[in-house]
């Protein structure tokens, strides 16, 4: 597991959701390596079956699953895991549910006291979890409040997976469905923490771990082109969401500083490779969402819409138009939210230009 920048090494019992550490432990105790996979399976089953709010309750329920014999898992293996691993190194610090009960924001306190945010978003047929991959962010997008924090440190793989597991426990303990989709759209730039994020994606899609569909996992990026190419090679069916926010290199470099390092033409080339990969491996043409925050007088003009159409025409993308939500960056950079009428007019132009969009 990669070291976390700006953070002290973890101490105490290792985290359960560290696949390599768990497998090493079970082998050292004389079990076959497959026992580690079965431990994951019973723990996640316990979480999804409403295993309770405490770690002890989850372990107890997981232990009961060994009795029926179907898991082919010795009960002593669960007992040893519960004694030698922390089920969660993180904890829920605050939970805020929206008035319509469709969204719950969860503040998660990590083992060293730093906090990140995760969100559970409920739809008619599914629940999606939005997870963070870093504490703060180094990308410095001019309109993003997280970008003003700078980067404090990376999350390791277990801390990313614990967000999904904590929300699974929170939802299922309230008789709600377990999450089916995960999006890396919380704090941080996922592809700047590639090793941890890639390992988390592997566990999320592993049939012995979280067993999510590959197309149910989406990694958002501001455009770290080399890492995007690597993601395409290693996870060809995982979906990508591009934080584009501008239709030209000149404008994008002004509001998205990372564009100076990874110019737009290089990014579009990496996106084309990704779209081709998704189509080739899954036969699907819905492999990319493009996020575009509308800033009044900056990137919401008619000429911006026309350039955006020219940039994306012919590509199987969904354009997500997001009206700017004023935050601390409004004072720092003078940004303003566009009117609803302006947002609708922009959306109408891109639809007429044959782009799919949602607002």
mmCIF file of C-alpha atoms in Angstrom, residues 4-359:
data_model
loop_
_atom_site.group_PDB
_atom_site.id
_atom_site.type_symbol
_atom_site.label_atom_id
_atom_site.label_comp_id
_atom_site.label_asym_id
_atom_site.label_seq_id
_atom_site.Cartn_x
_atom_site.Cartn_y
_atom_site.Cartn_z
ATOM 1 C CA UNK A 4 0.173 8.739 2.341
ATOM 2 C CA UNK A 5 1.594 12.189 1.655
ATOM 3 C CA UNK A 6 1.551 14.543 4.622
ATOM 4 C CA UNK A 7 0.205 11.943 7.056
ATOM 5 C CA UNK A 8 1.782 9.932 9.841
ATOM 6 C CA UNK A 9 2.003 6.154 9.367
ATOM 7 C CA UNK A 10 -0.934 4.146 10.665
ATOM 8 C CA UNK A 11 -0.465 2.513 14.059
ATOM 9 C CA UNK A 12 -2.277 -0.207 15.970
ATOM 10 C CA UNK A 13 -4.235 -3.058 14.425
ATOM 11 C CA UNK A 14 -4.308 -3.117 10.612
ATOM 12 C CA UNK A 15 -7.500 -2.229 8.759
ATOM 13 C CA UNK A 16 -9.687 -5.145 7.682
ATOM 14 C CA UNK A 17 -10.374 -3.659 4.234
ATOM 15 C CA UNK A 18 -6.696 -3.984 3.315
ATOM 16 C CA UNK A 19 -6.819 -7.032 1.039
ATOM 17 C CA UNK A 20 -3.075 -7.673 0.969
ATOM 18 C CA UNK A 21 -2.684 -7.435 4.740
ATOM 19 C CA UNK A 22 -5.661 -9.733 5.329
ATOM 20 C CA UNK A 23 -4.411 -12.364 2.899
ATOM 21 C CA UNK A 24 -0.931 -12.241 4.440
ATOM 22 C CA UNK A 25 -2.465 -12.767 7.885
ATOM 23 C CA UNK A 26 -4.611 -15.788 6.981
ATOM 24 C CA UNK A 27 -1.700 -17.499 5.216
ATOM 25 C CA UNK A 28 0.561 -16.898 8.221
ATOM 26 C CA UNK A 29 -2.101 -18.540 10.403
ATOM 27 C CA UNK A 30 -2.047 -21.649 8.255
ATOM 28 C CA UNK A 31 -5.188 -21.072 6.210
ATOM 29 C CA UNK A 32 -5.457 -21.139 2.447
ATOM 30 C CA UNK A 33 -5.371 -17.687 0.834
ATOM 31 C CA UNK A 34 -8.970 -18.157 -0.341
ATOM 32 C CA UNK A 35 -10.062 -17.786 3.299
ATOM 33 C CA UNK A 36 -9.305 -14.060 3.020
ATOM 34 C CA UNK A 37 -11.812 -13.780 0.175
ATOM 35 C CA UNK A 38 -14.412 -15.653 2.203
ATOM 36 C CA UNK A 39 -13.832 -13.346 5.163
ATOM 37 C CA UNK A 40 -14.550 -10.367 2.909
ATOM 38 C CA UNK A 41 -17.680 -12.070 1.668
ATOM 39 C CA UNK A 42 -19.185 -12.770 5.095
ATOM 40 C CA UNK A 43 -18.315 -9.314 6.455
ATOM 41 C CA UNK A 44 -19.887 -7.519 3.503
ATOM 42 C CA UNK A 45 -22.876 -9.849 3.694
ATOM 43 C CA UNK A 46 -23.215 -8.950 7.379
ATOM 44 C CA UNK A 47 -23.119 -5.235 6.545
ATOM 45 C CA UNK A 48 -25.738 -5.631 3.821
ATOM 46 C CA UNK A 49 -27.984 -7.748 6.029
ATOM 47 C CA UNK A 50 -28.203 -4.944 8.568
ATOM 48 C CA UNK A 51 -25.444 -6.238 10.794
ATOM 49 C CA UNK A 52 -25.848 -3.405 13.307
ATOM 50 C CA UNK A 53 -24.237 -0.079 14.121
ATOM 51 C CA UNK A 54 -21.268 -1.473 16.071
ATOM 52 C CA UNK A 55 -18.259 -3.398 14.799
ATOM 53 C CA UNK A 56 -18.907 -6.191 17.322
ATOM 54 C CA UNK A 57 -22.398 -6.715 15.938
ATOM 55 C CA UNK A 58 -21.037 -7.032 12.417
ATOM 56 C CA UNK A 59 -18.410 -9.549 13.495
ATOM 57 C CA UNK A 60 -21.040 -11.528 15.414
ATOM 58 C CA UNK A 61 -23.335 -11.724 12.406
ATOM 59 C CA UNK A 62 -20.413 -12.642 10.123
ATOM 60 C CA UNK A 63 -19.470 -15.432 12.504
ATOM 61 C CA UNK A 64 -22.984 -16.883 12.328
ATOM 62 C CA UNK A 65 -22.669 -17.228 8.562
ATOM 63 C CA UNK A 66 -19.902 -19.772 9.103
ATOM 64 C CA UNK A 67 -22.241 -22.179 10.839
ATOM 65 C CA UNK A 68 -24.409 -23.037 7.831
ATOM 66 C CA UNK A 69 -21.390 -24.469 5.983
ATOM 67 C CA UNK A 70 -22.167 -22.804 2.663
ATOM 68 C CA UNK A 71 -19.285 -20.369 2.979
ATOM 69 C CA UNK A 72 -16.727 -23.093 3.713
ATOM 70 C CA UNK A 73 -15.190 -20.739 6.236
ATOM 71 C CA UNK A 74 -13.937 -21.892 9.649
ATOM 72 C CA UNK A 75 -15.561 -19.912 12.440
ATOM 73 C CA UNK A 76 -12.160 -19.543 14.078
ATOM 74 C CA UNK A 77 -10.997 -17.518 11.053
ATOM 75 C CA UNK A 78 -13.632 -14.875 11.767
ATOM 76 C CA UNK A 79 -12.708 -14.870 15.446
ATOM 77 C CA UNK A 80 -9.026 -14.389 14.637
ATOM 78 C CA UNK A 81 -9.811 -11.606 12.158
ATOM 79 C CA UNK A 82 -11.976 -9.783 14.700
ATOM 80 C CA UNK A 83 -9.177 -9.997 17.281
ATOM 81 C CA UNK A 84 -6.377 -8.858 14.971
ATOM 82 C CA UNK A 85 -8.014 -6.319 12.645
ATOM 83 C CA UNK A 86 -9.986 -3.137 13.051
ATOM 84 C CA UNK A 87 -13.158 -3.501 11.018
ATOM 85 C CA UNK A 88 -13.098 0.285 10.590
ATOM 86 C CA UNK A 89 -10.222 2.656 11.199
ATOM 87 C CA UNK A 90 -12.607 5.501 10.278
ATOM 88 C CA UNK A 91 -15.861 6.569 11.906
ATOM 89 C CA UNK A 92 -18.947 8.576 11.096
ATOM 90 C CA UNK A 93 -18.538 12.031 12.641
ATOM 91 C CA UNK A 94 -21.672 13.680 11.290
ATOM 92 C CA UNK A 95 -24.690 12.705 9.212
ATOM 93 C CA UNK A 96 -27.008 15.188 7.475
ATOM 94 C CA UNK A 97 -30.028 14.022 5.506
ATOM 95 C CA UNK A 98 -31.788 16.166 2.925
ATOM 96 C CA UNK A 99 -35.411 17.169 3.464
ATOM 97 C CA UNK A 100 -36.571 14.932 0.627
ATOM 98 C CA UNK A 101 -34.543 12.014 2.102
ATOM 99 C CA UNK A 102 -32.943 11.386 -1.302
ATOM 100 C CA UNK A 103 -29.446 12.426 -0.225
ATOM 101 C CA UNK A 104 -27.373 11.910 2.919
ATOM 102 C CA UNK A 105 -24.041 13.652 3.458
ATOM 103 C CA UNK A 106 -21.671 11.841 5.803
ATOM 104 C CA UNK A 107 -18.591 13.400 7.362
ATOM 105 C CA UNK A 108 -16.085 10.625 8.006
ATOM 106 C CA UNK A 109 -13.267 11.053 10.501
ATOM 107 C CA UNK A 110 -10.120 9.181 9.547
ATOM 108 C CA UNK A 111 -7.831 7.439 12.029
ATOM 109 C CA UNK A 112 -5.583 10.562 12.327
ATOM 110 C CA UNK A 113 -8.427 13.032 12.891
ATOM 111 C CA UNK A 114 -8.635 14.394 9.334
ATOM 112 C CA UNK A 115 -12.121 14.471 7.857
ATOM 113 C CA UNK A 116 -13.525 13.794 4.398
ATOM 114 C CA UNK A 117 -17.038 13.797 3.000
ATOM 115 C CA UNK A 118 -19.027 10.998 1.408
ATOM 116 C CA UNK A 119 -22.557 11.140 0.048
ATOM 117 C CA UNK A 120 -25.317 8.555 -0.363
ATOM 118 C CA UNK A 121 -27.633 9.429 -3.254
ATOM 119 C CA UNK A 122 -30.861 7.439 -3.513
ATOM 120 C CA UNK A 123 -32.704 6.908 -6.764
ATOM 121 C CA UNK A 124 -35.754 4.789 -7.547
ATOM 122 C CA UNK A 125 -33.798 1.705 -8.518
ATOM 123 C CA UNK A 126 -30.396 2.203 -6.940
ATOM 124 C CA UNK A 127 -28.244 3.943 -4.359
ATOM 125 C CA UNK A 128 -24.993 5.595 -5.406
ATOM 126 C CA UNK A 129 -22.116 6.399 -3.061
ATOM 127 C CA UNK A 130 -19.819 9.347 -3.733
ATOM 128 C CA UNK A 131 -16.394 8.852 -2.117
ATOM 129 C CA UNK A 132 -13.339 11.004 -1.478
ATOM 130 C CA UNK A 133 -9.837 9.951 -2.496
ATOM 131 C CA UNK A 134 -7.712 12.686 -0.892
ATOM 132 C CA UNK A 135 -7.804 15.166 1.979
ATOM 133 C CA UNK A 136 -7.920 18.456 0.151
ATOM 134 C CA UNK A 137 -6.783 18.777 -3.449
ATOM 135 C CA UNK A 138 -3.762 20.071 -5.344
ATOM 136 C CA UNK A 139 -5.539 20.752 -8.648
ATOM 137 C CA UNK A 140 -6.568 24.279 -7.622
ATOM 138 C CA UNK A 141 -9.675 24.651 -9.802
ATOM 139 C CA UNK A 142 -10.578 28.319 -9.431
ATOM 140 C CA UNK A 143 -14.275 27.741 -8.647
ATOM 141 C CA UNK A 144 -13.890 24.757 -6.283
ATOM 142 C CA UNK A 145 -13.937 25.238 -2.506
ATOM 143 C CA UNK A 146 -11.885 22.055 -1.929
ATOM 144 C CA UNK A 147 -9.216 23.484 -4.222
ATOM 145 C CA UNK A 148 -8.581 26.273 -1.712
ATOM 146 C CA UNK A 149 -7.533 23.707 0.930
ATOM 147 C CA UNK A 150 -4.456 22.511 -0.952
ATOM 148 C CA UNK A 151 -3.470 18.874 -0.556
ATOM 149 C CA UNK A 152 -3.097 17.535 2.960
ATOM 150 C CA UNK A 153 -2.668 13.879 2.080
ATOM 151 C CA UNK A 154 -3.819 10.810 0.169
ATOM 152 C CA UNK A 155 -6.297 8.243 1.425
ATOM 153 C CA UNK A 156 -5.098 4.677 1.345
ATOM 154 C CA UNK A 157 -7.155 1.927 -0.263
ATOM 155 C CA UNK A 158 -8.771 0.757 2.967
ATOM 156 C CA UNK A 159 -9.887 4.316 3.821
ATOM 157 C CA UNK A 160 -11.571 4.630 0.433
ATOM 158 C CA UNK A 161 -13.313 1.265 0.794
ATOM 159 C CA UNK A 162 -14.344 2.043 4.365
ATOM 160 C CA UNK A 163 -16.435 4.932 3.055
ATOM 161 C CA UNK A 164 -18.434 2.476 0.958
ATOM 162 C CA UNK A 165 -18.653 -0.011 3.837
ATOM 163 C CA UNK A 166 -19.708 2.623 6.392
ATOM 164 C CA UNK A 167 -22.448 3.894 4.107
ATOM 165 C CA UNK A 168 -23.535 0.319 3.382
ATOM 166 C CA UNK A 169 -23.891 -0.299 7.120
ATOM 167 C CA UNK A 170 -25.670 3.042 7.636
ATOM 168 C CA UNK A 171 -28.153 2.388 4.819
ATOM 169 C CA UNK A 172 -28.870 -1.277 5.482
ATOM 170 C CA UNK A 173 -29.301 -0.758 9.235
ATOM 171 C CA UNK A 174 -32.229 1.482 8.221
ATOM 172 C CA UNK A 175 -33.677 -1.125 5.871
ATOM 173 C CA UNK A 176 -32.539 0.746 2.806
ATOM 174 C CA UNK A 177 -30.932 -0.972 -0.209
ATOM 175 C CA UNK A 178 -27.181 -1.476 -0.263
ATOM 176 C CA UNK A 179 -25.303 0.843 -2.641
ATOM 177 C CA UNK A 180 -24.996 -0.453 -6.196
ATOM 178 C CA UNK A 181 -22.869 2.295 -7.708
ATOM 179 C CA UNK A 182 -19.756 4.161 -6.560
ATOM 180 C CA UNK A 183 -18.494 7.449 -7.972
ATOM 181 C CA UNK A 184 -15.106 8.961 -7.136
ATOM 182 C CA UNK A 185 -16.365 12.553 -7.083
ATOM 183 C CA UNK A 186 -15.697 13.599 -3.490
ATOM 184 C CA UNK A 187 -12.673 15.442 -2.158
ATOM 185 C CA UNK A 188 -9.439 15.185 -4.129
ATOM 186 C CA UNK A 189 -8.297 14.228 -7.624
ATOM 187 C CA UNK A 190 -8.636 10.423 -7.841
ATOM 188 C CA UNK A 191 -6.037 9.973 -10.571
ATOM 189 C CA UNK A 192 -3.457 11.893 -8.521
ATOM 190 C CA UNK A 193 -3.793 9.082 -5.966
ATOM 191 C CA UNK A 194 -3.764 6.423 -8.635
ATOM 192 C CA UNK A 195 -2.384 3.396 -6.799
ATOM 193 C CA UNK A 196 -4.899 3.569 -3.937
ATOM 194 C CA UNK A 197 -7.826 4.369 -6.216
ATOM 195 C CA UNK A 198 -6.947 1.597 -8.660
ATOM 196 C CA UNK A 199 -6.737 -0.962 -5.848
ATOM 197 C CA UNK A 200 -10.079 0.284 -4.479
ATOM 198 C CA UNK A 201 -11.688 -0.097 -7.918
ATOM 199 C CA UNK A 202 -10.368 -3.666 -8.077
ATOM 200 C CA UNK A 203 -11.960 -4.537 -4.724
ATOM 201 C CA UNK A 204 -15.236 -2.807 -5.573
ATOM 202 C CA UNK A 205 -15.574 -4.937 -8.721
ATOM 203 C CA UNK A 206 -14.124 -8.153 -7.285
ATOM 204 C CA UNK A 207 -16.908 -10.799 -7.076
ATOM 205 C CA UNK A 208 -15.465 -11.942 -3.735
ATOM 206 C CA UNK A 209 -15.369 -8.414 -2.296
ATOM 207 C CA UNK A 210 -18.032 -5.763 -3.016
ATOM 208 C CA UNK A 211 -19.080 -7.426 -6.301
ATOM 209 C CA UNK A 212 -20.234 -4.242 -8.045
ATOM 210 C CA UNK A 213 -20.667 -4.078 -11.794
ATOM 211 C CA UNK A 214 -17.681 -2.495 -13.503
ATOM 212 C CA UNK A 215 -19.920 -0.006 -15.251
ATOM 213 C CA UNK A 216 -21.327 0.864 -11.818
ATOM 214 C CA UNK A 217 -18.001 2.451 -10.840
ATOM 215 C CA UNK A 218 -17.130 5.923 -12.144
ATOM 216 C CA UNK A 219 -13.816 7.714 -11.640
ATOM 217 C CA UNK A 220 -13.906 11.493 -11.995
ATOM 218 C CA UNK A 221 -10.841 13.429 -13.094
ATOM 219 C CA UNK A 222 -9.881 16.980 -13.911
ATOM 220 C CA UNK A 223 -7.727 15.522 -16.659
ATOM 221 C CA UNK A 224 -4.566 13.762 -15.472
ATOM 222 C CA UNK A 225 -3.956 12.375 -18.948
ATOM 223 C CA UNK A 226 -1.139 9.849 -18.241
ATOM 224 C CA UNK A 227 -3.066 8.318 -15.322
ATOM 225 C CA UNK A 228 -6.259 8.253 -17.403
ATOM 226 C CA UNK A 229 -4.448 6.216 -20.039
ATOM 227 C CA UNK A 230 -3.241 3.845 -17.318
ATOM 228 C CA UNK A 231 -6.779 3.547 -15.918
ATOM 229 C CA UNK A 232 -8.025 2.636 -19.391
ATOM 230 C CA UNK A 233 -5.413 -0.123 -19.681
ATOM 231 C CA UNK A 234 -5.969 -1.579 -16.215
ATOM 232 C CA UNK A 235 -9.739 -1.010 -15.820
ATOM 233 C CA UNK A 236 -11.089 -0.832 -19.373
ATOM 234 C CA UNK A 237 -14.779 -1.113 -18.442
ATOM 235 C CA UNK A 238 -14.851 1.386 -15.574
ATOM 236 C CA UNK A 239 -16.625 4.637 -16.402
ATOM 237 C CA UNK A 240 -14.948 8.053 -16.394
ATOM 238 C CA UNK A 241 -16.322 11.506 -15.621
ATOM 239 C CA UNK A 242 -14.258 14.382 -16.986
ATOM 240 C CA UNK A 243 -14.326 17.723 -15.192
ATOM 241 C CA UNK A 244 -13.952 19.786 -18.367
ATOM 242 C CA UNK A 245 -15.465 23.216 -17.494
ATOM 243 C CA UNK A 246 -14.138 24.982 -20.587
ATOM 244 C CA UNK A 247 -14.202 24.277 -24.351
ATOM 245 C CA UNK A 248 -10.764 25.691 -25.200
ATOM 246 C CA UNK A 249 -7.231 25.277 -23.890
ATOM 247 C CA UNK A 250 -6.875 29.028 -23.241
ATOM 248 C CA UNK A 251 -10.005 29.333 -21.099
ATOM 249 C CA UNK A 252 -9.471 26.003 -19.386
ATOM 250 C CA UNK A 253 -5.934 26.966 -18.353
ATOM 251 C CA UNK A 254 -7.383 30.082 -16.682
ATOM 252 C CA UNK A 255 -9.942 28.315 -14.496
ATOM 253 C CA UNK A 256 -8.440 24.809 -14.275
ATOM 254 C CA UNK A 257 -4.690 25.234 -13.589
ATOM 255 C CA UNK A 258 -4.006 21.534 -14.180
ATOM 256 C CA UNK A 259 -4.746 22.167 -17.864
ATOM 257 C CA UNK A 260 -1.358 23.849 -18.153
ATOM 258 C CA UNK A 261 0.322 20.531 -17.383
ATOM 259 C CA UNK A 262 -2.085 18.333 -19.347
ATOM 260 C CA UNK A 263 -3.305 20.350 -22.356
ATOM 261 C CA UNK A 264 -6.704 19.798 -23.908
ATOM 262 C CA UNK A 265 -5.531 18.023 -27.065
ATOM 263 C CA UNK A 266 -3.640 15.439 -24.986
ATOM 264 C CA UNK A 267 -6.672 14.960 -22.750
ATOM 265 C CA UNK A 268 -9.076 14.456 -25.672
ATOM 266 C CA UNK A 269 -6.722 11.834 -27.091
ATOM 267 C CA UNK A 270 -6.791 9.964 -23.761
ATOM 268 C CA UNK A 271 -10.611 10.245 -23.664
ATOM 269 C CA UNK A 272 -10.942 8.814 -27.163
ATOM 270 C CA UNK A 273 -8.795 5.860 -26.094
ATOM 271 C CA UNK A 274 -11.038 5.341 -23.068
ATOM 272 C CA UNK A 275 -14.261 5.492 -25.089
ATOM 273 C CA UNK A 276 -12.893 2.997 -27.583
ATOM 274 C CA UNK A 277 -11.867 0.707 -24.740
ATOM 275 C CA UNK A 278 -15.310 0.785 -23.096
ATOM 276 C CA UNK A 279 -16.996 0.066 -26.401
ATOM 277 C CA UNK A 280 -14.590 -2.762 -27.217
ATOM 278 C CA UNK A 281 -14.827 -4.515 -23.834
ATOM 279 C CA UNK A 282 -18.492 -4.017 -22.965
ATOM 280 C CA UNK A 283 -20.191 -3.176 -26.246
ATOM 281 C CA UNK A 284 -21.555 -0.051 -24.568
ATOM 282 C CA UNK A 285 -21.288 3.517 -25.794
ATOM 283 C CA UNK A 286 -22.075 5.277 -22.493
ATOM 284 C CA UNK A 287 -18.579 5.336 -21.060
ATOM 285 C CA UNK A 288 -18.064 9.047 -20.390
ATOM 286 C CA UNK A 289 -19.728 11.872 -18.512
ATOM 287 C CA UNK A 290 -18.447 15.410 -19.066
ATOM 288 C CA UNK A 291 -18.967 17.810 -16.151
ATOM 289 C CA UNK A 292 -19.186 21.500 -16.922
ATOM 290 C CA UNK A 293 -19.691 24.100 -14.173
ATOM 291 C CA UNK A 294 -21.393 27.161 -15.654
ATOM 292 C CA UNK A 295 -19.811 30.433 -14.524
ATOM 293 C CA UNK A 296 -21.620 33.668 -15.393
ATOM 294 C CA UNK A 297 -19.837 35.569 -18.143
ATOM 295 C CA UNK A 298 -16.877 33.176 -18.096
ATOM 296 C CA UNK A 299 -17.836 29.934 -19.856
ATOM 297 C CA UNK A 300 -21.609 30.242 -20.410
ATOM 298 C CA UNK A 301 -21.656 32.369 -23.549
ATOM 299 C CA UNK A 302 -22.957 31.396 -26.973
ATOM 300 C CA UNK A 303 -19.428 31.112 -28.336
ATOM 301 C CA UNK A 304 -18.504 28.782 -25.472
ATOM 302 C CA UNK A 305 -21.443 26.516 -26.321
ATOM 303 C CA UNK A 306 -20.460 26.461 -29.989
ATOM 304 C CA UNK A 307 -16.843 25.561 -29.134
ATOM 305 C CA UNK A 308 -18.048 22.845 -26.771
ATOM 306 C CA UNK A 309 -20.213 21.322 -29.497
ATOM 307 C CA UNK A 310 -17.268 21.319 -31.897
ATOM 308 C CA UNK A 311 -15.019 19.701 -29.280
ATOM 309 C CA UNK A 312 -17.394 16.881 -28.328
ATOM 310 C CA UNK A 313 -19.517 16.317 -31.425
ATOM 311 C CA UNK A 314 -19.605 12.674 -32.462
ATOM 312 C CA UNK A 315 -18.414 11.394 -29.093
ATOM 313 C CA UNK A 316 -20.802 9.228 -27.009
ATOM 314 C CA UNK A 317 -20.810 11.481 -23.955
ATOM 315 C CA UNK A 318 -23.341 12.799 -21.477
ATOM 316 C CA UNK A 319 -22.815 16.478 -20.722
ATOM 317 C CA UNK A 320 -23.648 17.393 -17.129
ATOM 318 C CA UNK A 321 -24.228 21.157 -16.885
ATOM 319 C CA UNK A 322 -23.820 22.353 -13.275
ATOM 320 C CA UNK A 323 -24.745 25.943 -12.324
ATOM 321 C CA UNK A 324 -21.994 27.414 -10.151
ATOM 322 C CA UNK A 325 -22.773 27.204 -6.442
ATOM 323 C CA UNK A 326 -21.207 30.316 -4.864
ATOM 324 C CA UNK A 327 -18.640 29.518 -2.184
ATOM 325 C CA UNK A 328 -15.409 31.037 -0.910
ATOM 326 C CA UNK A 329 -14.111 31.211 -4.482
ATOM 327 C CA UNK A 330 -16.785 33.804 -5.321
ATOM 328 C CA UNK A 331 -14.918 36.259 -3.101
ATOM 329 C CA UNK A 332 -11.470 35.126 -4.224
ATOM 330 C CA UNK A 333 -12.114 35.243 -7.965
ATOM 331 C CA UNK A 334 -15.362 37.152 -8.425
ATOM 332 C CA UNK A 335 -17.341 34.259 -9.872
ATOM 333 C CA UNK A 336 -21.124 34.471 -10.045
ATOM 334 C CA UNK A 337 -23.857 31.940 -10.644
ATOM 335 C CA UNK A 338 -25.639 32.245 -13.996
ATOM 336 C CA UNK A 339 -29.405 32.667 -14.090
ATOM 337 C CA UNK A 340 -31.637 29.654 -14.634
ATOM 338 C CA UNK A 341 -32.654 31.176 -17.978
ATOM 339 C CA UNK A 342 -29.002 31.409 -19.031
ATOM 340 C CA UNK A 343 -28.361 27.785 -18.037
ATOM 341 C CA UNK A 344 -31.388 26.595 -19.990
ATOM 342 C CA UNK A 345 -30.359 28.619 -23.038
ATOM 343 C CA UNK A 346 -26.862 27.069 -22.925
ATOM 344 C CA UNK A 347 -28.392 23.616 -22.601
ATOM 345 C CA UNK A 348 -30.716 24.236 -25.534
ATOM 346 C CA UNK A 349 -27.789 25.212 -27.750
ATOM 347 C CA UNK A 350 -25.797 22.072 -26.972
ATOM 348 C CA UNK A 351 -28.851 19.862 -27.504
ATOM 349 C CA UNK A 352 -29.393 21.441 -30.896
ATOM 350 C CA UNK A 353 -25.721 20.682 -31.542
ATOM 351 C CA UNK A 354 -26.502 16.963 -30.984
ATOM 352 C CA UNK A 355 -24.961 16.648 -27.508
ATOM 353 C CA UNK A 356 -26.798 14.796 -24.788
ATOM 354 C CA UNK A 357 -27.021 16.846 -21.637
ATOM 355 C CA UNK A 358 -28.576 17.015 -18.213
ATOM 356 C CA UNK A 359 -28.929 20.123 -16.066
#
